CSV table of C-alpha atoms in Angstrom, one decimal:
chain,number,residue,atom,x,y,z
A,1,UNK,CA,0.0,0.0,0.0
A,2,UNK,CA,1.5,3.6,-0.5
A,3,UNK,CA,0.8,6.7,0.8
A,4,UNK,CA,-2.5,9.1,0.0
A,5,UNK,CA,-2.5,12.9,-1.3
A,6,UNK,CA,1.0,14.8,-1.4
A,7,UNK,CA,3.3,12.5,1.0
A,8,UNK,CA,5.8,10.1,-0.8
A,9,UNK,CA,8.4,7.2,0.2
A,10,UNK,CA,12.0,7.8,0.8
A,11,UNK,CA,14.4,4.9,0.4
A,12,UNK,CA,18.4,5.1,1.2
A,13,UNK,CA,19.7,6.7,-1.5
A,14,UNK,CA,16.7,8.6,-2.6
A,15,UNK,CA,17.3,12.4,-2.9
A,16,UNK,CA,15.9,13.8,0.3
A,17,UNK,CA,15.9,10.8,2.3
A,18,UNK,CA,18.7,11.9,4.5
A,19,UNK,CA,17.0,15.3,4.6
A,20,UNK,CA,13.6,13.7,5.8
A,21,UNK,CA,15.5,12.0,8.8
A,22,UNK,CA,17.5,14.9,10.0
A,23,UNK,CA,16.1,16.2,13.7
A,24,UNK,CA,16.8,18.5,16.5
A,25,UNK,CA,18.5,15.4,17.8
A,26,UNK,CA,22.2,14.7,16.0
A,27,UNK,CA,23.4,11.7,18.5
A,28,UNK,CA,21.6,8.9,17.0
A,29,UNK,CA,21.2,7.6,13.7
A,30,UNK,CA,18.2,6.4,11.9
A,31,UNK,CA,18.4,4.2,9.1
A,32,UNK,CA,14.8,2.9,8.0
A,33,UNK,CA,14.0,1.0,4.9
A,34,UNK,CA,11.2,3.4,4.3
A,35,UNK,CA,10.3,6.7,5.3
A,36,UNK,CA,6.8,7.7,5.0
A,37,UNK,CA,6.2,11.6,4.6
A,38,UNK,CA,3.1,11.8,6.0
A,39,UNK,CA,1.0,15.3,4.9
A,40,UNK,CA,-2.4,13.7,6.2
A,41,UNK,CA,-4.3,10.9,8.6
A,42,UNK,CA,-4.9,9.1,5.4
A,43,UNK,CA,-1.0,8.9,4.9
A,44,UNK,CA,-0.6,7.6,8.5
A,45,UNK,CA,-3.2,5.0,8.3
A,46,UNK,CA,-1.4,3.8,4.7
A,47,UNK,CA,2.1,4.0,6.0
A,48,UNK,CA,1.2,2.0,9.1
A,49,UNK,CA,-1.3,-0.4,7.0
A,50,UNK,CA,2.3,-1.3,5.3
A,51,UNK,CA,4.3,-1.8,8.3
A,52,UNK,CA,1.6,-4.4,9.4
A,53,UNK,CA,1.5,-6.2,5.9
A,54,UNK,CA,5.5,-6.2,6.3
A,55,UNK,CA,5.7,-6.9,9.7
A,56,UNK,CA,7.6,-4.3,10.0
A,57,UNK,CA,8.6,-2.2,13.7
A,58,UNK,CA,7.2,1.7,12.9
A,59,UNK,CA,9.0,4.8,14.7
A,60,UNK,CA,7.4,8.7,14.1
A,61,UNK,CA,9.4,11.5,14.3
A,62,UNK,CA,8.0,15.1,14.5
A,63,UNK,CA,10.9,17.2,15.3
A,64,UNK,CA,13.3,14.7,16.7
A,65,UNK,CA,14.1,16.2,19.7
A,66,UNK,CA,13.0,12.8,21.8
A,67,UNK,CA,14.9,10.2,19.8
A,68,UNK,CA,15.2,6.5,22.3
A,69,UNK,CA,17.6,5.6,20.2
A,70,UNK,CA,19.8,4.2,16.9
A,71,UNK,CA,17.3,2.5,14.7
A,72,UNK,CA,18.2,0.2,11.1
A,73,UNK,CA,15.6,-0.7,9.5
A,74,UNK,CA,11.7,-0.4,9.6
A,75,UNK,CA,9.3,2.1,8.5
A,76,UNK,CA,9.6,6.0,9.9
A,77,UNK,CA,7.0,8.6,9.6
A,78,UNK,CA,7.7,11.5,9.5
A,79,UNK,CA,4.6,13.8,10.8
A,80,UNK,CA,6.9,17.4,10.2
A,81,UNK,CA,4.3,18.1,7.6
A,82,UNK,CA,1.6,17.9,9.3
A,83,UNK,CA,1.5,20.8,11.2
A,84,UNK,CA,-2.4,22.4,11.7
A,85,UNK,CA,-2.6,24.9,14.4
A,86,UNK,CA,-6.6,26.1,14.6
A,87,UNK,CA,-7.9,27.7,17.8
A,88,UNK,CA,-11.7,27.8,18.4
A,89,UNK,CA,-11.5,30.8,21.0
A,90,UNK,CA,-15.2,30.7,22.1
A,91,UNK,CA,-14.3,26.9,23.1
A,92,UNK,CA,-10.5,27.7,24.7
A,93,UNK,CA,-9.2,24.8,23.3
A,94,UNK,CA,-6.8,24.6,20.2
A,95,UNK,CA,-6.7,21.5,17.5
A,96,UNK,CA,-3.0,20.6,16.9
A,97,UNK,CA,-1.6,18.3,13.9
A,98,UNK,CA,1.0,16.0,14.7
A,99,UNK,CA,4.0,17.9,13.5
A,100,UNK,CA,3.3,21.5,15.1
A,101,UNK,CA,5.6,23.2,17.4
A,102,UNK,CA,4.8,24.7,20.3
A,103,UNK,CA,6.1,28.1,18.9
A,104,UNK,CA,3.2,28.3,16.3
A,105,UNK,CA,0.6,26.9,18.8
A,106,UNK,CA,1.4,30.0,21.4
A,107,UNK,CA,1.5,32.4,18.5
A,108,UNK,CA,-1.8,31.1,17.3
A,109,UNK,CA,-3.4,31.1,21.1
A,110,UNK,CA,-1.9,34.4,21.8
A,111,UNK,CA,-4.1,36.4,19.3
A,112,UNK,CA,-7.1,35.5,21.4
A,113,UNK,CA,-5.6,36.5,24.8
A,114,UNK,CA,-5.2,32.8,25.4
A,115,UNK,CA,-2.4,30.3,26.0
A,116,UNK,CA,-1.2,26.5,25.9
A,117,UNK,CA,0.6,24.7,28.3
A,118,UNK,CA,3.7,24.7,26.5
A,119,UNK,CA,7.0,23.6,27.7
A,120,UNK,CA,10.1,26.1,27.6
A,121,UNK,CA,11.4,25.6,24.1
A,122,UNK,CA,9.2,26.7,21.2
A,123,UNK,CA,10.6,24.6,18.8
A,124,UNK,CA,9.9,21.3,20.5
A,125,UNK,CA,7.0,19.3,18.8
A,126,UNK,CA,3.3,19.7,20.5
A,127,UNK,CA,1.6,16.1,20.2
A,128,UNK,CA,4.9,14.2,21.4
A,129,UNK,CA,5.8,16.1,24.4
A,130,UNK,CA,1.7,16.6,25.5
A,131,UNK,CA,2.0,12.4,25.1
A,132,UNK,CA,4.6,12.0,27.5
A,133,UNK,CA,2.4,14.3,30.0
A,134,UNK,CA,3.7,17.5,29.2
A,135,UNK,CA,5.6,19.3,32.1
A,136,UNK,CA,5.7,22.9,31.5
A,137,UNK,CA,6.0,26.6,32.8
A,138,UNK,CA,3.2,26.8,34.5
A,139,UNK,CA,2.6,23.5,35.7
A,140,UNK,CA,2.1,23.7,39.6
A,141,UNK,CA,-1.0,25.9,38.9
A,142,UNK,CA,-2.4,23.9,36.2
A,143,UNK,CA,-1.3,20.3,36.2
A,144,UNK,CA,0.5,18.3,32.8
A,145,UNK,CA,-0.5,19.3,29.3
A,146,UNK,CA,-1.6,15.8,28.9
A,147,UNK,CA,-4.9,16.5,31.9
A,148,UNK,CA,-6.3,19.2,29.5
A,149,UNK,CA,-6.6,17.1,26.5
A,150,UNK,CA,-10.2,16.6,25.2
A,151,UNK,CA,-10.1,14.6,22.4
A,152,UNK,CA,-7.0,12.3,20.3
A,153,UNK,CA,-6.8,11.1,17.1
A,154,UNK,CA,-4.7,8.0,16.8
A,155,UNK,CA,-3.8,5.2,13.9
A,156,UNK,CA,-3.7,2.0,15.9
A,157,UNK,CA,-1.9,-0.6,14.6
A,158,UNK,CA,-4.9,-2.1,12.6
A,159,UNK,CA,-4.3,1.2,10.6
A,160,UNK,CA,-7.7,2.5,11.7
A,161,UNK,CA,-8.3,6.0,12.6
A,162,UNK,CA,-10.1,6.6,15.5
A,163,UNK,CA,-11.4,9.8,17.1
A,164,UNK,CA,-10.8,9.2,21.2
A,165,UNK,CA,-12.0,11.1,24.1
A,166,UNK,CA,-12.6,10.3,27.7
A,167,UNK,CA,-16.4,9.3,27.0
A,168,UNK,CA,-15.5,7.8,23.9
A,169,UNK,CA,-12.7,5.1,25.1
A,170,UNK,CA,-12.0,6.3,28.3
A,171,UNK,CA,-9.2,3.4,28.9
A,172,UNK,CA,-7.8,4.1,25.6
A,173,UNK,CA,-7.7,7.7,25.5
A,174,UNK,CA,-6.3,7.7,29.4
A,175,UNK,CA,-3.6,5.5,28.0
A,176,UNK,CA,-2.6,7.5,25.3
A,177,UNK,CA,-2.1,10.8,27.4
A,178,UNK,CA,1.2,9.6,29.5
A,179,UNK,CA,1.8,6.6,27.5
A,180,UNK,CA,4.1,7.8,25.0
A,181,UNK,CA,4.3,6.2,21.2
A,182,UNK,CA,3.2,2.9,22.4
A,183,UNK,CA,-0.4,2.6,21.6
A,184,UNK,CA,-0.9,4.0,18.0
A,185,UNK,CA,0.9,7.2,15.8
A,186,UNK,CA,-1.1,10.3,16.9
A,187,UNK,CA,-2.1,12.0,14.2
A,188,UNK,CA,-3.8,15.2,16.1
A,189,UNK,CA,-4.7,16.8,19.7
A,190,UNK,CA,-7.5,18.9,21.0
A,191,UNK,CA,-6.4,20.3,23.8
A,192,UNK,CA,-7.6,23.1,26.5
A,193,UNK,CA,-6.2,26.7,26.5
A,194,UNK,CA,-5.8,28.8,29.5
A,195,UNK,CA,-6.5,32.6,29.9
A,196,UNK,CA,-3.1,33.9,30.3
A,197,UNK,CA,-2.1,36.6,28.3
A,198,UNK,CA,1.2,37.6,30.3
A,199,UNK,CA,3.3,36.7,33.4
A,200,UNK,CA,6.3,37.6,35.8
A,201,UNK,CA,9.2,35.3,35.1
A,202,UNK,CA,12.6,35.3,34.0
A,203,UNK,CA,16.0,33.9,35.6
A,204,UNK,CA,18.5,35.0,38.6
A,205,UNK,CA,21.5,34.0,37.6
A,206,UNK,CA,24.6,33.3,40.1
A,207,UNK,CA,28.0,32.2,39.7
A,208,UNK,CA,28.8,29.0,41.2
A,209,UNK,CA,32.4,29.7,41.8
A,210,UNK,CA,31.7,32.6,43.5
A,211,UNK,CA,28.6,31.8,45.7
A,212,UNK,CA,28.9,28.3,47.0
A,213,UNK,CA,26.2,25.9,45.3
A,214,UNK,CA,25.0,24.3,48.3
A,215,UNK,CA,23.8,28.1,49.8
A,216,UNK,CA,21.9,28.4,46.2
A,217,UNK,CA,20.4,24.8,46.7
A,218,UNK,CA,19.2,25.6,50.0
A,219,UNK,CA,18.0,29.0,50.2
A,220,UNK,CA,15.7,28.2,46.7
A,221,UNK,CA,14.7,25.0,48.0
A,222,UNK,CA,13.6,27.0,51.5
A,223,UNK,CA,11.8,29.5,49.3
A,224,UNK,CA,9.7,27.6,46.8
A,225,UNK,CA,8.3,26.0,49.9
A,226,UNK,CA,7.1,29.2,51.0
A,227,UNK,CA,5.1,30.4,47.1
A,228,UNK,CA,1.8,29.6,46.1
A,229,UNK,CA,0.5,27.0,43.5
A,230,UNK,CA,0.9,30.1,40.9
A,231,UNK,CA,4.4,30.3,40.5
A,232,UNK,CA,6.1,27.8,39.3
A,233,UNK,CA,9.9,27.6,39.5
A,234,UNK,CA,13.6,25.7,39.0
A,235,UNK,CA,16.8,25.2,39.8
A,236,UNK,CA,19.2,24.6,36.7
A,237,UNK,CA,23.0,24.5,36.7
A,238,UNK,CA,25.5,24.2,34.0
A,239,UNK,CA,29.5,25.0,33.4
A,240,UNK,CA,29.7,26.4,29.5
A,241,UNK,CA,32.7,25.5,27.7
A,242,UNK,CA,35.4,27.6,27.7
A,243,UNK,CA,35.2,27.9,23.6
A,244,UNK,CA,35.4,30.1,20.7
A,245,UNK,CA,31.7,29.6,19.4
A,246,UNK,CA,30.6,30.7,23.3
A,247,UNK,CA,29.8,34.4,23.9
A,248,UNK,CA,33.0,35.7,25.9
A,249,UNK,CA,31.0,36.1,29.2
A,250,UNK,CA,29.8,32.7,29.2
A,251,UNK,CA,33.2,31.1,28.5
A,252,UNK,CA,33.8,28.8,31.6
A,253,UNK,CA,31.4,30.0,33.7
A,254,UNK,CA,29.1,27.9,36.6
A,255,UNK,CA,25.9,29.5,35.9
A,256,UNK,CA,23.4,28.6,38.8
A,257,UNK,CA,19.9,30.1,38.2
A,258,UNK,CA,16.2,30.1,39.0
A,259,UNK,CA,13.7,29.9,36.7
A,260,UNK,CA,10.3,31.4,37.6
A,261,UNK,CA,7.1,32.0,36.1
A,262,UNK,CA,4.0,34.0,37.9
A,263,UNK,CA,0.5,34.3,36.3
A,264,UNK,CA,-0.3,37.4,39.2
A,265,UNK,CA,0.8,41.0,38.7
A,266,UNK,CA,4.2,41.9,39.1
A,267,UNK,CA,3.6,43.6,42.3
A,268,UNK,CA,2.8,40.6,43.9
A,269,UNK,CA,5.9,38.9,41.9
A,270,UNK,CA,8.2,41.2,43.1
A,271,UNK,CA,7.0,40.6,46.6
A,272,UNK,CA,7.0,36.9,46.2
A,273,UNK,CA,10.5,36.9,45.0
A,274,UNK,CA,11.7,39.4,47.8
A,275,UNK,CA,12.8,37.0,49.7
A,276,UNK,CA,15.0,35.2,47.3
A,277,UNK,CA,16.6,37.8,45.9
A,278,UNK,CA,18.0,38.7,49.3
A,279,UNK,CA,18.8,35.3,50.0
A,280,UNK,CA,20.7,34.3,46.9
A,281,UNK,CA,22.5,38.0,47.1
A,282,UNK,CA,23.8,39.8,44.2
A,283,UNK,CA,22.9,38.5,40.9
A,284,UNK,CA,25.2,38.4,38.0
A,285,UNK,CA,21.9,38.1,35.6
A,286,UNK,CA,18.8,39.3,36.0
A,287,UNK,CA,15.8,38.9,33.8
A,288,UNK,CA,12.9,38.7,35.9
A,289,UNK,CA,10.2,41.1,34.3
A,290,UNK,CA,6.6,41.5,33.4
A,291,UNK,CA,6.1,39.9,30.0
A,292,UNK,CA,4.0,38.9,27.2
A,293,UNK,CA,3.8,36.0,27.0
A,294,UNK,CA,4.7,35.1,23.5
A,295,UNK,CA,8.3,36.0,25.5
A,296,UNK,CA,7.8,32.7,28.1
A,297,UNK,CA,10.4,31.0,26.6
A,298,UNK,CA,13.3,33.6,27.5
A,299,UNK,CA,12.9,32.5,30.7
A,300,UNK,CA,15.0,29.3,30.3
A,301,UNK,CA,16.4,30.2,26.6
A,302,UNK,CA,17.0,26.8,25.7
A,303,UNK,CA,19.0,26.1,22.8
A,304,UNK,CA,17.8,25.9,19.7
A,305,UNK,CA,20.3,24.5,17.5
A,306,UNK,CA,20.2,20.4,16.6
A,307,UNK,CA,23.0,18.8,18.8
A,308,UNK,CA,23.8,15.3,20.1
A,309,UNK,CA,22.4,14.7,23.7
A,310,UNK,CA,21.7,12.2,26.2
A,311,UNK,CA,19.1,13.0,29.4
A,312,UNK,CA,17.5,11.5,32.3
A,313,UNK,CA,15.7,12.3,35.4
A,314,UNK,CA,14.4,11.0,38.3
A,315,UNK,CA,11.1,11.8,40.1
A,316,UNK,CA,11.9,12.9,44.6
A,317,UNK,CA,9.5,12.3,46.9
A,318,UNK,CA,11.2,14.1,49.9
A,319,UNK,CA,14.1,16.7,48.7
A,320,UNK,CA,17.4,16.0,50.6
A,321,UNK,CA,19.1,19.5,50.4
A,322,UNK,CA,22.6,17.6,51.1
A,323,UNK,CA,21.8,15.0,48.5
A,324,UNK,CA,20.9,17.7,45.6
A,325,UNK,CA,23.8,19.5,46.2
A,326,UNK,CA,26.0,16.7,45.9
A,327,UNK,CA,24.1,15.5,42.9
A,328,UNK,CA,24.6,19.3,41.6
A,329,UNK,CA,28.4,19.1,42.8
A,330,UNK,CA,29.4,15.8,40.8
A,331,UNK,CA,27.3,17.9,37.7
A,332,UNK,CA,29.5,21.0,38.4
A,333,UNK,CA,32.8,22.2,37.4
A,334,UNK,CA,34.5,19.2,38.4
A,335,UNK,CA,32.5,17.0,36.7
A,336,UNK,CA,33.9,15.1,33.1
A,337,UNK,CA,32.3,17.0,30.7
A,338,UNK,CA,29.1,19.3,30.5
A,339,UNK,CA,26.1,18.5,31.8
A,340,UNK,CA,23.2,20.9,32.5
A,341,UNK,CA,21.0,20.0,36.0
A,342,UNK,CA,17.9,21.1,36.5
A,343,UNK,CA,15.5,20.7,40.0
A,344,UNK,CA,11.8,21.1,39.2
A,345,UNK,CA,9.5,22.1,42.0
A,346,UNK,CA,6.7,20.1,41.8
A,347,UNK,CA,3.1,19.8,43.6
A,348,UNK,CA,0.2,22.4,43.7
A,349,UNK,CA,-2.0,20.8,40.7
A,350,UNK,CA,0.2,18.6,39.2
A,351,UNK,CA,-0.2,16.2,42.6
A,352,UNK,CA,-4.0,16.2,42.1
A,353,UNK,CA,-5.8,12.7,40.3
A,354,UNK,CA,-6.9,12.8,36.2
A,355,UNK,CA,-8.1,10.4,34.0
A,356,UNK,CA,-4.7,9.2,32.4
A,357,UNK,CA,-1.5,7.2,32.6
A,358,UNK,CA,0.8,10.1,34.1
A,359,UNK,CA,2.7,8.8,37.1
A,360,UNK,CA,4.3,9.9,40.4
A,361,UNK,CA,1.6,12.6,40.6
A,362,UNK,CA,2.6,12.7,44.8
A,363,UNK,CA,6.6,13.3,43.8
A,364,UNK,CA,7.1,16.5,44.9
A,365,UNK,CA,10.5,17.1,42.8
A,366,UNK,CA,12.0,16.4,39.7
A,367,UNK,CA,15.7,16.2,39.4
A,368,UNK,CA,17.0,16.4,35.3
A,369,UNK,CA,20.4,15.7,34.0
A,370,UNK,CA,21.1,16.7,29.9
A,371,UNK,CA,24.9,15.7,29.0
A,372,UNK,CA,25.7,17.0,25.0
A,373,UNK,CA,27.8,14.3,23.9
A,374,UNK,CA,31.2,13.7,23.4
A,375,UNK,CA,33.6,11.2,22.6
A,376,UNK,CA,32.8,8.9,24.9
A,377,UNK,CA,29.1,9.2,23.6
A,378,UNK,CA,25.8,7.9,25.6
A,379,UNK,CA,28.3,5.4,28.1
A,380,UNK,CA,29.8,7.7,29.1
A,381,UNK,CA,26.9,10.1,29.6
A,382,UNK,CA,25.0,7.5,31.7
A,383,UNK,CA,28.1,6.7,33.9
A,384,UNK,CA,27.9,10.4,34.7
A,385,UNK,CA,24.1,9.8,35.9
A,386,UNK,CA,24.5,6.9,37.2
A,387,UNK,CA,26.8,8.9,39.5
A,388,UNK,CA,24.9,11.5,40.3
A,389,UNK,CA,22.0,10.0,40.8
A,390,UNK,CA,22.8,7.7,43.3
A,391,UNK,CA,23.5,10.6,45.4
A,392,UNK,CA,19.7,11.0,45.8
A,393,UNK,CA,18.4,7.0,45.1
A,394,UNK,CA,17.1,6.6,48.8
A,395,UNK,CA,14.4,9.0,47.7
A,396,UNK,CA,13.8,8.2,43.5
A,397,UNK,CA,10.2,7.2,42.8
A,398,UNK,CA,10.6,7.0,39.2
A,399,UNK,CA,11.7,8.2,35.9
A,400,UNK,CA,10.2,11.0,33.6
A,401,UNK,CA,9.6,9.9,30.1
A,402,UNK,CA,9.1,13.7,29.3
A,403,UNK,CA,12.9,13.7,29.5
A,404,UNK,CA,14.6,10.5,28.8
A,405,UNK,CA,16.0,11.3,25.9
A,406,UNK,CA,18.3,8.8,23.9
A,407,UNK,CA,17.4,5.7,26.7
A,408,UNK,CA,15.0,4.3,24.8
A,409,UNK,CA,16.7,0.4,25.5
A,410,UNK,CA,15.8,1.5,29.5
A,411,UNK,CA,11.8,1.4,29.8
A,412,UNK,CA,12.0,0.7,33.7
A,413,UNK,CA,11.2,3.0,36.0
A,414,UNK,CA,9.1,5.1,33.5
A,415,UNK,CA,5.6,3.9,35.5
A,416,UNK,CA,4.1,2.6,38.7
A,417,UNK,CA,3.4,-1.1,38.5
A,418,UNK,CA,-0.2,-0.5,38.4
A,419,UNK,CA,0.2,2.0,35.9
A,420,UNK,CA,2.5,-0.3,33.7
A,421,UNK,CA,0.3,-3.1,34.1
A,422,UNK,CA,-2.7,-0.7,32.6
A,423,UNK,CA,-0.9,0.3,30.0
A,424,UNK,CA,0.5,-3.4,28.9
A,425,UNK,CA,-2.9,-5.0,29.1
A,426,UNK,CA,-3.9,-1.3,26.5
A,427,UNK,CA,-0.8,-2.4,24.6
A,428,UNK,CA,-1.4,-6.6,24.1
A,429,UNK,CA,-5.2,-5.0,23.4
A,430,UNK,CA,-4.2,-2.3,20.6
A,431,UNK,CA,-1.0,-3.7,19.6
A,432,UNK,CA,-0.4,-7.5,20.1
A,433,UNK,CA,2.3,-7.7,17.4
A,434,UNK,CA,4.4,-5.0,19.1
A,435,UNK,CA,4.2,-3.0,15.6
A,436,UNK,CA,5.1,0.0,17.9
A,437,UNK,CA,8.3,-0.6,19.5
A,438,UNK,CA,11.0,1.9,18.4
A,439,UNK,CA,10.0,3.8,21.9
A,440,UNK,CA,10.2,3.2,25.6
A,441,UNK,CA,8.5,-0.3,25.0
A,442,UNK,CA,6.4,-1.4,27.1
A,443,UNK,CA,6.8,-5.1,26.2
């Protein structure tokens, strides 16, 4: 069977093929048999209508940013095409194809003074990252991107398309929203907006070779204890390489800064973050402002260049301040290579119950580790973690699969056992010949 309307096939050594592959994410290579450049649902349901007649494994790639790993062989689509963006503002919700970026959706939102529940870097694909939960700027006052999804439409693995919401299939549709690429290739969202038109946010930034990292770890972690459910905050940490291609103040600094973001007025920002800023002292940068918030993403600034990575994280249910900072230390300047830290707080509505497979909902921190790599490429990466993470294991609950990036041949830890059993009974239901396996498997 071959694909409907404008997509095509790509084969090695077709012009564009290595084009059609090429992602956000440069440390792992992708060599299908087929690529399937899907413009349409119809083009999913015939590329994945193949893969079944072939018995062949199917990966989907968007953007590229969340790669599990090396692949040879199989069928890819590729959703970049596919990328419809329509808000119905009388509803608040926003309809989002399976190849849209989360720049075009706040852009789109923005012109009727709503927003999405983005995460912090526009570039990263919509559907993929709302499918792993979604953990974004404003989470603590309004939960994972994946609890204000109202409808999904997925190509199972008997290439139908189906139309799920909660009323519809509400085991299906729960196990689609936290469940990742297992059940199906999603080919669209619908999904609630929120009326947020601005906030207060931005970064203190500290030097960590000046102002000892364990005062910063303890005097934010004392703070965000203190702020309501509306401001939603982080810790990050990274040394940048003393290189030419760096901007001359960065070279070979320890930046150590918070992350915040505030849906009140600034005045009642400003007083909320008081207490911080004379904690933490003198900042070296300082971009905490009153903003639109088409700027949200300046808060963490994350790179938006394609580069080879490898990340993990690990879900806290009690925060150890001595444990973080040791964790943070081993990340630090000392440390083998680069590798950028980040502490989420958690809790505030992203503890409360919904109607899908997204774990550790009672964790109330989230530690991150991102290591670009280098020669010694993801063993070496995930000696580093394995390092640092044991620092905090007597508290680890779980994994995020929001950011595992590049583990995909290390599933554990992503779920509960009651949640993993739920969602391998969905995938022996939906897909009992594993055609959807170039993820984090659940089989």
């Amino acid at each position: 069977m071959t694909p409907q309307h404008d997509a095509i096939t790509l084969r090695p050594g077709d012009a564009g093929y290595d084009d059609e592959l090429a992602g956000f994410q440069t440390g792992f290579a992708q060599r299908p048999d087929v690529v399937f450049t899907a413009a349409t649902a119809d083009d999913v349901v015939a590329a994945v209508a193949h893969a079944a007649a072939e018995g062949l494994p199917v990966a989907v790639q968007a953007t590229g940013h969340g790669l599990p790993d090396d692949t040879e062989g199989g069928v890819l689509i590729s959703t970049r095409r596919m990328t419809e963006v329509v808000v119905d503002p009388a509803a608040r919700t926003v309809r989002i194809g399976a190849g849209a970026r989360w720049g075009a959706v706040v852009e789109a939102a923005a012109e009727h003074g709503l927003a999405p529940l983005n995460g912090s870097a526009p570039s990263v694909g919509a559907v993929g990252y709302t499918l792993g939960g979604g953990l974004g700027i404003l989470a603590r006052e309004f939960g994972y991107t994946a609890d204000h999804v109202r409808a999904v439409d997925v190509v199972t693995a008997d290439a139908t398309l189906r139309h799920v919401t909660h009323d519809s299939d509400p085991e299906l549709f729960g196990g689609l929203l936290g469940g990742g690429a297992n059940l199906g290739v999603v080919t669209a969202i619908e999904v609630g907006l929120v009326p947020v038109t601005r906030l207060y946010g931005g970064s203190l930034g500290h030097d960590g070779r000046v102002t000892d990292p364990a005062d910063l770890v303890r005097d934010y972690v004392a703070w965000a204890s203190t702020v309501p459910e509306t401001l939603t905050s982080s810790l990050a940490a990274l040394v940048y390489p003393d290189v030419p291609a760096m901007p001359p103040h960065l070279r070979g600094t320890y930046l150590v800064s918070v992350r915040i973001a505030f849906t009140g007025d600034a005045a009642e920002g400003e007083r909320l973050v008081a207490p911080l800023r004379a904690a933490l002292g003198p900042a070296v940068s300082d971009t905490v402002r009153e903003m639109p918030y088409g700027e949200s993403h300046t808060i963490h600034s994350d790179p938006d260049f394609p580069h080879a990575y490898y990340g993990d994280s690990v879900f806290l249910d009690e925060l150890d301040v001595a444990a973080v900072t040791e964790l943070f230390t081993l990340s630090g300047p000392a440390a083998d290579g680069m590798h950028v830290v980040q502490l989420n707080h958690l809790g505030g509505a992203l503890s409360r119950p919904a109607p899908n497979a997204v774990p550790y909902r009672d964790a109330g921190w989230l530690v991150r580790i991102l290591s670009p790599l280098g020669e010694g490429g993801r063993d070496a990466a995930r000696a580093h973690h394995a390092r640092a993470f044991a620092a905090v294991e007597g508290h680890v609950v779980g994994r995020s699969l929001n950011f595992a990036f590049g583990g995909g041949d290390r599933p554990e830890g992503l779920y509960d056992a009651e949640t993993r059993k739920r969602l391998a009974d969905l995938k022996a239901a939906y897909d009992p010949a594993n055609l959807f396996r170039r993820n984090y498997n659940l089989r």
